[in-house]
Coordinates of C-alpha atoms and ligand atoms in Angstrom, one line a residue:
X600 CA -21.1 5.0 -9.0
X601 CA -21.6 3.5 -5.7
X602 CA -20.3 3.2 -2.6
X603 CA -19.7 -0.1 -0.2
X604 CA -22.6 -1.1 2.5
X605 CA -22.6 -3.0 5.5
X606 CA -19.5 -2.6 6.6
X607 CA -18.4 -3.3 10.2
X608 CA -18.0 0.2 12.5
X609 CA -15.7 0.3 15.6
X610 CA -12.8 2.3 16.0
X611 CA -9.4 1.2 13.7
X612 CA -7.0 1.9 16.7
X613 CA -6.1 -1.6 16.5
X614 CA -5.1 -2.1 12.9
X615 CA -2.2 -0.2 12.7
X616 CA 0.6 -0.5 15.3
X617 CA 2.2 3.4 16.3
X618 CA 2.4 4.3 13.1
X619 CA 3.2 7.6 14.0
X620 CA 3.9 10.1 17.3
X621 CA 2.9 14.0 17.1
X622 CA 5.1 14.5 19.9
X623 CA 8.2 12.7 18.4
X624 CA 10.5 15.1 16.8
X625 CA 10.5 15.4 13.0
X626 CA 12.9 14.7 10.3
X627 CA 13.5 16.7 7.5
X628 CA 15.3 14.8 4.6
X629 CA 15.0 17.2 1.2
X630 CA 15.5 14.9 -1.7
X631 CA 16.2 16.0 -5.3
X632 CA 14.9 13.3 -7.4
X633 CA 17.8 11.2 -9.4
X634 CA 17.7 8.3 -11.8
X635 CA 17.4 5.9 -8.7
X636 CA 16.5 5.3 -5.5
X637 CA 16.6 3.0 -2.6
X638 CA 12.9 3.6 -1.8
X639 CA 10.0 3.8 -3.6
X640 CA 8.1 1.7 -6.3
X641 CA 9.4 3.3 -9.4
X642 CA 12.5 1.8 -7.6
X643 CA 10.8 -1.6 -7.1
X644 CA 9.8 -1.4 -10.9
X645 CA 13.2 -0.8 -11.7
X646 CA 14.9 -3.2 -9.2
X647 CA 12.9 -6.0 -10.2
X648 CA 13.2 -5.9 -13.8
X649 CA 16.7 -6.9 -13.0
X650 CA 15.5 -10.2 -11.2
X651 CA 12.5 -10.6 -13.4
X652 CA 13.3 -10.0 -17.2
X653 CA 10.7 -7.0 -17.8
X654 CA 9.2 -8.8 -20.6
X655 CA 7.6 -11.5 -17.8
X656 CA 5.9 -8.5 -16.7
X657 CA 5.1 -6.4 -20.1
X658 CA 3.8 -9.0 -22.1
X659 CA 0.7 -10.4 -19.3
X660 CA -0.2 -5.9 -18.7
X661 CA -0.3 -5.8 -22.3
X662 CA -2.8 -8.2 -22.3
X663 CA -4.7 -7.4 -19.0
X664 CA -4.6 -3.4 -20.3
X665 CA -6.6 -4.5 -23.5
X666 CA -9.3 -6.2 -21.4
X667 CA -12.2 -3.6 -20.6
X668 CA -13.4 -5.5 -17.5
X669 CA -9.8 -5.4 -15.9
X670 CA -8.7 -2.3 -13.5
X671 CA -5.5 -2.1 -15.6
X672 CA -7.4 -1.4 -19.0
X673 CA -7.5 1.8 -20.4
X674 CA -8.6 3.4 -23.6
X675 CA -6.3 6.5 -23.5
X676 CA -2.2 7.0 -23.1
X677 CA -0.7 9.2 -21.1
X678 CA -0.1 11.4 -23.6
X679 CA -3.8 12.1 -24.1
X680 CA -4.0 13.1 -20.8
X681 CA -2.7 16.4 -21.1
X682 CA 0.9 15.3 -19.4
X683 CA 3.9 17.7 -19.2
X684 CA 6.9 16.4 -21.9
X685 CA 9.3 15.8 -19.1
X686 CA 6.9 14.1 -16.5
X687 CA 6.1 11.7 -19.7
X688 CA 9.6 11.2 -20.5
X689 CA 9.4 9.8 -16.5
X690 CA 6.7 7.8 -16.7
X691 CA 8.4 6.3 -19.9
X692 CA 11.8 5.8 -17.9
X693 CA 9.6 4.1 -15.3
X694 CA 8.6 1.5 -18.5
X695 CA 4.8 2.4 -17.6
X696 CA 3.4 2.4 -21.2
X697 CA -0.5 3.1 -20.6
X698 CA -2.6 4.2 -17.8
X699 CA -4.6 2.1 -15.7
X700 CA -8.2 2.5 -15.1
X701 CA -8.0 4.3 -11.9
X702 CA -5.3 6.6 -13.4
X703 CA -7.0 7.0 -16.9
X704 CA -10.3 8.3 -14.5
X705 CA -8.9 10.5 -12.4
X706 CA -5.9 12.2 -14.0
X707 CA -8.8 14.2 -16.0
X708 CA -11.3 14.8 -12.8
X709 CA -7.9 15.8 -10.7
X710 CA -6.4 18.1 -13.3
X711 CA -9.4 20.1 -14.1
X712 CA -9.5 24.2 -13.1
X713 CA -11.0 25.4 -11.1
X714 CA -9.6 22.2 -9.1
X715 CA -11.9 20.5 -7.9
X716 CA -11.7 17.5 -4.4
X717 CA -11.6 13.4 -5.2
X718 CA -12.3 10.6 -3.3
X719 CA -11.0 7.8 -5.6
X720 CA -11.1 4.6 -4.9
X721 CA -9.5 1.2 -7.2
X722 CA -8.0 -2.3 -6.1
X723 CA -4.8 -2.8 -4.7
X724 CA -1.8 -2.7 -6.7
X725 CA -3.6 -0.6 -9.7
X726 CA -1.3 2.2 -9.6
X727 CA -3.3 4.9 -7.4
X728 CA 0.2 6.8 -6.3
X729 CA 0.8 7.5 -10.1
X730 CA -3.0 8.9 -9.9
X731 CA -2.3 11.9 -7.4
X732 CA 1.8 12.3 -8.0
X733 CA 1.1 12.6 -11.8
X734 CA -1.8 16.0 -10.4
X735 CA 0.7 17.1 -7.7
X736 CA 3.6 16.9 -10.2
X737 CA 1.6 18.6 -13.0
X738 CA 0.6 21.4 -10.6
X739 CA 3.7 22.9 -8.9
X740 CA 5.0 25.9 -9.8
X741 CA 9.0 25.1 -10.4
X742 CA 9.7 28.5 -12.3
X743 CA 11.5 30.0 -9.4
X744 CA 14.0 29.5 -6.8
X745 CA 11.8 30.6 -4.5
X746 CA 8.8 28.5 -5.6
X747 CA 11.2 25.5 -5.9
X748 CA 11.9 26.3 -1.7
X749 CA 8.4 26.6 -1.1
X750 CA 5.9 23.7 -0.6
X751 CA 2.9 23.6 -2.7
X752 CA 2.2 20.2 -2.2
X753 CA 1.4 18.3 1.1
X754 CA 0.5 14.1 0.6
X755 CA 0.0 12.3 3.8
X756 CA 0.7 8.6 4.7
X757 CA -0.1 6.6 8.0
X758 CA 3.0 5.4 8.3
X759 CA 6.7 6.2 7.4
X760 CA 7.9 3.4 5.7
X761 CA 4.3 4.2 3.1
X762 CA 6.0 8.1 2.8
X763 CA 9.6 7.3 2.0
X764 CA 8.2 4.9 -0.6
X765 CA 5.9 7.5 -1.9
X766 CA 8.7 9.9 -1.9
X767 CA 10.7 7.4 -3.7
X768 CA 8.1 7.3 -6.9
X769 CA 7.9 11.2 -7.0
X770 CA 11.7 11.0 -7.8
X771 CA 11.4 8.6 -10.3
X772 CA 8.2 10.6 -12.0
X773 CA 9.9 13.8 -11.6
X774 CA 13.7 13.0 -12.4
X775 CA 13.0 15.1 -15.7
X776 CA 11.8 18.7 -13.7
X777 CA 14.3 21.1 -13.0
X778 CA 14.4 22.7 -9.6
X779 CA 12.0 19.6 -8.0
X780 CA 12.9 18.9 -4.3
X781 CA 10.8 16.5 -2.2
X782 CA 10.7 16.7 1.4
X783 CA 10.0 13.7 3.8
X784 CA 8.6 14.6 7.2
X785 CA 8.4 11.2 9.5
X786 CA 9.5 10.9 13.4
X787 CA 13.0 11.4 13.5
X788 CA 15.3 9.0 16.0
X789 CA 15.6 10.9 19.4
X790 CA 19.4 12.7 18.0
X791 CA 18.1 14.0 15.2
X792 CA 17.8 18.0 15.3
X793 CA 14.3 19.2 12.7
X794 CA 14.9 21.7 10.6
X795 CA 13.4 24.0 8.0
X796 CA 11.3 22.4 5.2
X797 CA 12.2 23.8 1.7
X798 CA 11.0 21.6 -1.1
X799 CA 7.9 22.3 -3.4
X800 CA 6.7 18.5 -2.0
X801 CA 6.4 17.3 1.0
X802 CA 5.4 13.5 2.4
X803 CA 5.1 12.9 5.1
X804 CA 3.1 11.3 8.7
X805 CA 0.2 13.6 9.7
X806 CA 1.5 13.7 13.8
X807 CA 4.9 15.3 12.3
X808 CA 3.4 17.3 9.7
X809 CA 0.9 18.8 12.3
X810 CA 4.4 19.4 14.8
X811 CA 6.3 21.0 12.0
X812 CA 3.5 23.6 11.1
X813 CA 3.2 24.3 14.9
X814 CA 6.6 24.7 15.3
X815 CA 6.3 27.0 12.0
X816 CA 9.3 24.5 10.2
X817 CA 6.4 23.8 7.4
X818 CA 5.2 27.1 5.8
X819 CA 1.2 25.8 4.6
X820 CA 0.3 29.1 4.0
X821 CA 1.2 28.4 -0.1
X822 CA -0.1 24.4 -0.3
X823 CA -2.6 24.0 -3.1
X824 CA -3.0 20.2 -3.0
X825 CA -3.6 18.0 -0.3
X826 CA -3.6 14.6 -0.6
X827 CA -4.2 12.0 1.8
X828 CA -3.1 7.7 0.8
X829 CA -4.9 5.2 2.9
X830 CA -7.7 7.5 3.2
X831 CA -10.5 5.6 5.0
X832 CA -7.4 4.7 7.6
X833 CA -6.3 7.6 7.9
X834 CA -9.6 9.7 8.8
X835 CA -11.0 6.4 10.7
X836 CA -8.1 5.4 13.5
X837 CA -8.0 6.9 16.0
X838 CA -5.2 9.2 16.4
X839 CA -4.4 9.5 12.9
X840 CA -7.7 10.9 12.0
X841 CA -7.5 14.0 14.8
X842 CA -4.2 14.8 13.6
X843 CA -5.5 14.9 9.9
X844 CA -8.5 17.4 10.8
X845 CA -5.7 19.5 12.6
X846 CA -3.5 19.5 10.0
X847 CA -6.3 20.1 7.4
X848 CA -7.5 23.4 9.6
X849 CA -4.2 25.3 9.2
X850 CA -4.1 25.2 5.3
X851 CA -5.5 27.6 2.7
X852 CA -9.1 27.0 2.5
X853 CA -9.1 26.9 -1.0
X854 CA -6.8 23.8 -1.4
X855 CA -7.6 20.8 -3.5
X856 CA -8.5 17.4 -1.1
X857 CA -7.5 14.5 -2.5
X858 CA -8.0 10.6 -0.6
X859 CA -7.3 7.7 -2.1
X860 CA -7.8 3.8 -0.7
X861 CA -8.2 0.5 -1.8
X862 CA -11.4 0.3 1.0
X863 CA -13.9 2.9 1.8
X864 CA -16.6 1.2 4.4
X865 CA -19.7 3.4 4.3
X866 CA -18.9 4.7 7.7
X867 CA -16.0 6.4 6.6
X868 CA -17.3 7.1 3.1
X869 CA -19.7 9.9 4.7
X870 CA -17.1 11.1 6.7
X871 CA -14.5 11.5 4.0
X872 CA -17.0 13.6 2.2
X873 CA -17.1 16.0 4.8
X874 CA -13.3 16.0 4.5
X875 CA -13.3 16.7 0.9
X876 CA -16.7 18.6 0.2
X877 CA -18.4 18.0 -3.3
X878 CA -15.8 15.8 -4.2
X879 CA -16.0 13.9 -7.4
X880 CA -16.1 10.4 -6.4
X881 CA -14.2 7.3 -8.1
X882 CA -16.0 4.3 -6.0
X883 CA -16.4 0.3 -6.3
X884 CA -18.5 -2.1 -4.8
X885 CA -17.2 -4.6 -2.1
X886 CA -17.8 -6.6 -4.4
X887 CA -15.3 -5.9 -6.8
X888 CA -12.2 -5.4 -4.5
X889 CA -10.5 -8.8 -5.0
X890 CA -7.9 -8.7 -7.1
X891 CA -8.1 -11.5 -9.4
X892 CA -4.4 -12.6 -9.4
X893 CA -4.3 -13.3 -6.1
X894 CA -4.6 -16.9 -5.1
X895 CA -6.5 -16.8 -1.8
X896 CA -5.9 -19.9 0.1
X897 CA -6.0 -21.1 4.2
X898 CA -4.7 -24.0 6.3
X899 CA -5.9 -25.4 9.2
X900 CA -3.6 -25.7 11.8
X901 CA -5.1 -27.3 15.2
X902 CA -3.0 -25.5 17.6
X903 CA -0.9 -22.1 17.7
X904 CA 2.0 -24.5 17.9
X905 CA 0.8 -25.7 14.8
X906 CA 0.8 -22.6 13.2
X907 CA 4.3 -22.1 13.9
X908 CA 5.3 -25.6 12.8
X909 CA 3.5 -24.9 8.8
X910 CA 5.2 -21.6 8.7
X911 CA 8.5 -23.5 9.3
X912 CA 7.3 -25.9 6.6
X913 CA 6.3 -23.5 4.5
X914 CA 9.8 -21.7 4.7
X915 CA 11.2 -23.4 1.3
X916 CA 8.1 -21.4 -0.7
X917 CA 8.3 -18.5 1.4
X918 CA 12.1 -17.6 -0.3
X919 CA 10.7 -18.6 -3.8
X920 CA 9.9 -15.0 -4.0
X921 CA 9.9 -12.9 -1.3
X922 CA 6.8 -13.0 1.9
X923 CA 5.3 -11.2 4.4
X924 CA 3.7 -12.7 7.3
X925 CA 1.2 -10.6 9.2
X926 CA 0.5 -11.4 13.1
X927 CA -1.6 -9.8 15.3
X928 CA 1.4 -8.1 17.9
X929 CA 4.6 -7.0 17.8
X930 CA 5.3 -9.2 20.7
X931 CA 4.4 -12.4 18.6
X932 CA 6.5 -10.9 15.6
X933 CA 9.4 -10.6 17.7
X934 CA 8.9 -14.2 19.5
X935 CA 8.2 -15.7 16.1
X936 CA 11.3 -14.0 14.3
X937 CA 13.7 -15.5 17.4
X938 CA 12.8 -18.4 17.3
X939 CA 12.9 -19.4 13.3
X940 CA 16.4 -17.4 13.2
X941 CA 17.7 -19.6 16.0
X942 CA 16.8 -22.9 14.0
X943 CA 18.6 -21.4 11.0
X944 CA 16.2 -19.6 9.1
X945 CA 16.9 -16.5 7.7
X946 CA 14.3 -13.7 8.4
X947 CA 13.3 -10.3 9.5
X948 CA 10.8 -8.3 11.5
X949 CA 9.8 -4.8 10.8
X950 CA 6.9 -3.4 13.8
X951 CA 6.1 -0.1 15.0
X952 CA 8.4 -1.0 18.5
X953 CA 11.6 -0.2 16.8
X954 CA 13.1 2.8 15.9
X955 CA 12.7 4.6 13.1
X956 CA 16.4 4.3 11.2
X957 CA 15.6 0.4 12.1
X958 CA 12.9 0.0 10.7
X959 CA 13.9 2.2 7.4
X960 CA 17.1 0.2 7.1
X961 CA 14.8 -3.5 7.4
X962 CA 12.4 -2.0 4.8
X963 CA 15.4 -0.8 2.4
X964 CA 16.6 -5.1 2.5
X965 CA 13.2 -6.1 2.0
X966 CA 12.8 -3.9 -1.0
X967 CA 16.6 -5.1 -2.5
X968 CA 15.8 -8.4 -1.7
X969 CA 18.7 -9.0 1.0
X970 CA 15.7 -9.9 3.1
X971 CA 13.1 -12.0 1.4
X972 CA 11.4 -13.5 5.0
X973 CA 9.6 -10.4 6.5
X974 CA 7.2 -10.3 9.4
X975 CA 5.7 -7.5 10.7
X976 CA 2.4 -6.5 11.7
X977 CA -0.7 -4.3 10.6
X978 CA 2.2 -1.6 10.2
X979 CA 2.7 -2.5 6.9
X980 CA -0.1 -3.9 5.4
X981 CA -1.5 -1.2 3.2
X982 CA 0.3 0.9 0.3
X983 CA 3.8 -1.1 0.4
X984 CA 4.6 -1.8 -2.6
X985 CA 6.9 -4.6 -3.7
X986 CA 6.9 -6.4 -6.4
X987 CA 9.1 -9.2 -5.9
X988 CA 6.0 -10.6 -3.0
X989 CA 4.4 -13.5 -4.2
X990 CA 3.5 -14.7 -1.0
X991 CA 1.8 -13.5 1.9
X992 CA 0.4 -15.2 5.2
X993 CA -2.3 -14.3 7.7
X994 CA -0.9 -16.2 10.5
X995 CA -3.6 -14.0 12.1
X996 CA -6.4 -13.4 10.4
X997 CA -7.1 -9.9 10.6
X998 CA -9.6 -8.8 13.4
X999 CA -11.5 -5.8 15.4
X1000 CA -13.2 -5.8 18.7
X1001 CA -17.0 -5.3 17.5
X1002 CA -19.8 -4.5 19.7
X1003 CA -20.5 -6.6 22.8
X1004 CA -17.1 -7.4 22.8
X1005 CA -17.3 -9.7 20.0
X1006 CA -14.2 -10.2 17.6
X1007 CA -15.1 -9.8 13.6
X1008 CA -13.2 -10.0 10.7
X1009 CA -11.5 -6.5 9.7
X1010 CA -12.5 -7.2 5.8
X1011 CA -10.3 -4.0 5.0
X1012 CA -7.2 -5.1 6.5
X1013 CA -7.5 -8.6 5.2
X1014 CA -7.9 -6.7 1.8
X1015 CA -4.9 -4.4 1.9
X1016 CA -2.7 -7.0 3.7
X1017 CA -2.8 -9.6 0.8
X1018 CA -2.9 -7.0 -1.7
X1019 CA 0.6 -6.9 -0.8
X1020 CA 1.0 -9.4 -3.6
X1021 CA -0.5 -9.8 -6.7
X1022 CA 0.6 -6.2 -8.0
X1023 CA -0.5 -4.4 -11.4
X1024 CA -1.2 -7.6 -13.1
X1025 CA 1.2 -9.9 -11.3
X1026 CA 0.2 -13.2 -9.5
X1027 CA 0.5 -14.2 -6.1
X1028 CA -0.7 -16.3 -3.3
X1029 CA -2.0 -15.8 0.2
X1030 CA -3.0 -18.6 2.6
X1031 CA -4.4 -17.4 5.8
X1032 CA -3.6 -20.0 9.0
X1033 CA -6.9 -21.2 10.5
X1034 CA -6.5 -22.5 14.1
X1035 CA -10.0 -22.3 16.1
X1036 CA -13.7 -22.3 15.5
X1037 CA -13.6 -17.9 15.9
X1038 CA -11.0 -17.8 13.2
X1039 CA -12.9 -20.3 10.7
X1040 CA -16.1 -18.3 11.0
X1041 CA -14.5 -15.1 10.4
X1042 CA -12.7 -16.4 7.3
X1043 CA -16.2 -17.6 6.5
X1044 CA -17.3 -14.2 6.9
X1045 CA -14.3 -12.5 4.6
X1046 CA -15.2 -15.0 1.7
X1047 CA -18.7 -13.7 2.1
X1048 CA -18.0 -10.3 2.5
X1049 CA -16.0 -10.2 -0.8
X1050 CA -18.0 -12.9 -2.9
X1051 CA -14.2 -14.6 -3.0
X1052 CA -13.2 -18.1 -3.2
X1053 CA -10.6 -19.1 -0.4
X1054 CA -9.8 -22.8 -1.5
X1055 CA -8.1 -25.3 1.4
X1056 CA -4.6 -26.0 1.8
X1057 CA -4.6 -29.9 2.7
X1058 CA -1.3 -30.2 4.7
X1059 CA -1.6 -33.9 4.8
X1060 CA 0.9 -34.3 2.1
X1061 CA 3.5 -31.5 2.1
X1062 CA 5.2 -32.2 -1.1
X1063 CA 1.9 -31.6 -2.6
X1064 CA 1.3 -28.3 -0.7
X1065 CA 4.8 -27.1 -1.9
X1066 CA 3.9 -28.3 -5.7
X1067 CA 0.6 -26.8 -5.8
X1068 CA 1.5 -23.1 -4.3
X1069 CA 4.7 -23.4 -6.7
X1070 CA 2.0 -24.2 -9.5
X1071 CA 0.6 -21.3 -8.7
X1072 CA 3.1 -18.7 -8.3
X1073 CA 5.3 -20.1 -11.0
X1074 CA 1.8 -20.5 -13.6
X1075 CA 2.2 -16.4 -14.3
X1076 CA 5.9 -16.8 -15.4
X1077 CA 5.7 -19.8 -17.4
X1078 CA 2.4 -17.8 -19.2
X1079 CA 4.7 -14.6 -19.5
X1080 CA 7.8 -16.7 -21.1
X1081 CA 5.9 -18.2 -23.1
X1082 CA 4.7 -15.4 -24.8
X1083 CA 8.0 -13.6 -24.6
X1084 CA 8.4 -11.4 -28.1
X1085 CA 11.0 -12.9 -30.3
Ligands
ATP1408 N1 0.5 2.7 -15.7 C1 1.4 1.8 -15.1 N2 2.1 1.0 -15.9 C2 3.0 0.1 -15.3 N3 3.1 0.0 -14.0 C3 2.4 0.8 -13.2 C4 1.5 1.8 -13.7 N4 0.9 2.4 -12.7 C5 1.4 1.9 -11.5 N5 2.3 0.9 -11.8 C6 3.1 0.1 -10.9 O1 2.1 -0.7 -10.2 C7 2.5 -0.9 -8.9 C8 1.3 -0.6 -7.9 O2 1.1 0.7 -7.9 P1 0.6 1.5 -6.6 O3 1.6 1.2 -5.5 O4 0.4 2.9 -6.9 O5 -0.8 0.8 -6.3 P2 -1.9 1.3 -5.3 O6 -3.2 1.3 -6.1 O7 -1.6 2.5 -4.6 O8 -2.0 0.0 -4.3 P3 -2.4 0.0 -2.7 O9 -3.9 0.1 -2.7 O10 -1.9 -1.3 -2.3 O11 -1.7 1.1 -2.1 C9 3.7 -0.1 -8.6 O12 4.9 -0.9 -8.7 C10 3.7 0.9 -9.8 O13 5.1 1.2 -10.1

């Protein structure tokens, strides 16, 4: 085991835009999970089996889950693994057939009594929400009605479009228990009236969480399981990470810590062991973060006007599947959404400026595919999972103010944004838009930093551009049809 080196400090209060406001007030939706949802990637699962025959995406896991060098493969099932009946019977609803590697590694480290604190860390899109909802699941107490109102389990997300899609895969995992309620706690809009929490889970952002306790709406005294998704983030920005610690400090001492990420620079490595003392530890090298089947490509474009002008050519491949294009500000995903909509195109923008029933309601037609254009900013590059993307673009690349002033590459943002694609086995492209010396050598720098290959778009010929990324993204489905089962 080992952790990552050399990773760039700084504070993260730029990566992620508002995720989340202590002082807004809270909502308190309780759910009671049901067959289906509109949220959530046991959703997405199901949704897209209905646009993608399920065999395009069986028949390729089968074959990465047999390959012991893959982060899918895994030598036990989830029956070995010491599963309630009825949360197998919804993983098998789900169609998940084996564990991944990440899951097959810490279901037994996570279930173990006396419980015992994780920091686990595996690729994007390798299936690390089934990792702590299968523990938290497994470890409530349902047996009473009073239990059922109580919460025993508290998992935190930096941002609320992450916990409603969290929420959404504990309903589909738990549509089998009896008496299970899940509770989402994000910023409500300014008319919505809090009120009391009474479900055995609870998702939620840590500034409303923290308010809700205060406010004595959340009863922590009974949590046994704390997890925290997008852990390095979380503990790291600033803001988020204050409001964690407080949250942290008025739960039982004795509960079980859980983080998981994608990323876990050194810096934030040491700190999350303080956070979770004598933690068993899941880690991977830098190294080893790339997901193979995503394409990693870039473009140069000589001007920001030029930048604008390739997305617009691009916009034929963006709606092959569906796309997310990251910039660096709300303002420029506002400007850029204006203007492509008044030439005709059809897209969307989802940033932290809008208000929360907004911004759940452009999620909810990203995820059914009504939108398949999205642009947005850091907000939702880590954790959201759909698997319909099969494009993404860094019309920014990803960046932090370093010391002296000096921008650098933010390697874990460029990470989680284009893991966006490319999920549990599938393929997909990203193409990063180059348009000055400071954005070459960072790209430079993110190749580097990953040992990755980021080939060159030439944009010389266009129909060639458009064949070659449809190569690319259309390559996985020809390979899954043609080994369809007869
Ligand atoms: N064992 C499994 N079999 C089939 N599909 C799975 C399995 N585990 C997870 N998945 C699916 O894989 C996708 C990615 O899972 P998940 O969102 O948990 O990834 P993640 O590791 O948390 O990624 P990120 O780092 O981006 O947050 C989801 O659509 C999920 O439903």
């Amino acid at each position: 085991m080992s952790t990552e080196n050399n990773e760039t400090g700084g504070s993260l209060a730029d990566r992620i835009t508002k995720p989340d406001e202590a002082s807004e007030p809270a909502t308190t939706t309780t759910d009671t999970p049901t067959k289906s949802s509109d949220d959530g990637a046991g959703t997405a699962l199901q949704g897209s089996a209905l646009q993608e025959p399920e065999y395009q995406v069986e028949v390729k896991l089968s074959d990465l889950q047999a390959d012991p060098n893959n982060p899918l493969y895994s030598v036990k099932s989830f029956e070995d693994l010491g599963l309630d009946p009825r949360i197998l019977k919804g993983l098998s609803a789900m169609s998940f057939r084996k564990p991944s590697k990440v899951q097959e590694r810490a279901l037994p480290l996570l279930m173990q009594n006396p419980p015992r604190n994780l920091v686990g860390q595996s690729q994007s899109g390798t299936g690390k929400t089934a990792a702590f909802v299968l523990n938290v699941l497994s470890r409530v107490d349902l047996s009473t009605e009073e239990m059922q109102a109580t919460p025993q389990a508290l998992i935190l997300a930096p941002t609320r479009e992450l916990a409603r899609q969290i929420v959404g895969v504990i309903q589909s995992m738990g549509q089998f228990l009896d008496g299970l309620s899940i509770g989402t706690a994000v910023p409500a809009d300014a008319s919505a009236r809090p009120t009391r929490m009474t479900a055995a889970v609870v998702v939620g952002t840590p500034g409303t969480v923290q308010d809700m306790v205060k406010r004595r709406i959340l009863n922590p005294t009974r949590l046994k399981v704390l997890v925290l998704d997008e852990a390095d983030n979380m503990l790291d920005q600033q803001g988020l990470g204050d409001q964690c610690i407080r949250v942290k400090a008025m739960l039982p001492r004795t509960i079980q810590v859980v983080l998981f990420s994608a990323t876990f620079p050194a810096h934030v490595h040491r700190y999350a062991a303080k956070f979770a003392p004598d933690a068993n530890e899941i880690t991977l090298h830098h190294e080893e973060l790339t997901v193979e089947g995503i394409k990693q490509l870039y473009m140069d474009c000589n001007s920001d006007e030029e930048k604008y002008s390739n997305l617009v050519q691009l916009y034929g491949l963006l709606t092959v599947g569906s796309s997310i294009i990251f910039v660096k500000t709300r303002a420029s995903a506002v400007e850029i959404e204006k203007r492509m909509t008044a030439e005709g195109h059809t897209v969307a923008s989802l940033t932290g400026g809008i208000e929360g029933s907004q911004r759940d309601a452009v999620i909810d037609a990203f995820r059914n595919g009504e939108a398949k254009v999205l642009i947005t900013t850091n907000v939702l590059a880590r954790g959201i999972d759909v698997s319909t993307v099969s494009l993404v673009v860094n019309y920014d690349i990803p960046e932090i103010m370093g010391p002296n002033r000096k921008r650098e590459p933010d390697y874990q943002t460029y990470l989680h944004r284009i893991g966006r694609t490319g999920r549990f086995g599938r393929i997909g492209v990203a193409i990063s838009f180059v348009s000055n010396r400071e954005e070459w050598d960072m790209l430079r720098q993110i190749q580097q930093h990953f040992s990755c290959q980021i080939d060159r778009i030439d944009t010389s010929d266009w129909d060639e551009v458009e064949r070659m990324i449809k190569r690319t993204i259309k390559n996985s489905r020809a390979q899954a049809q043609f080994a369809k089962p007869q």
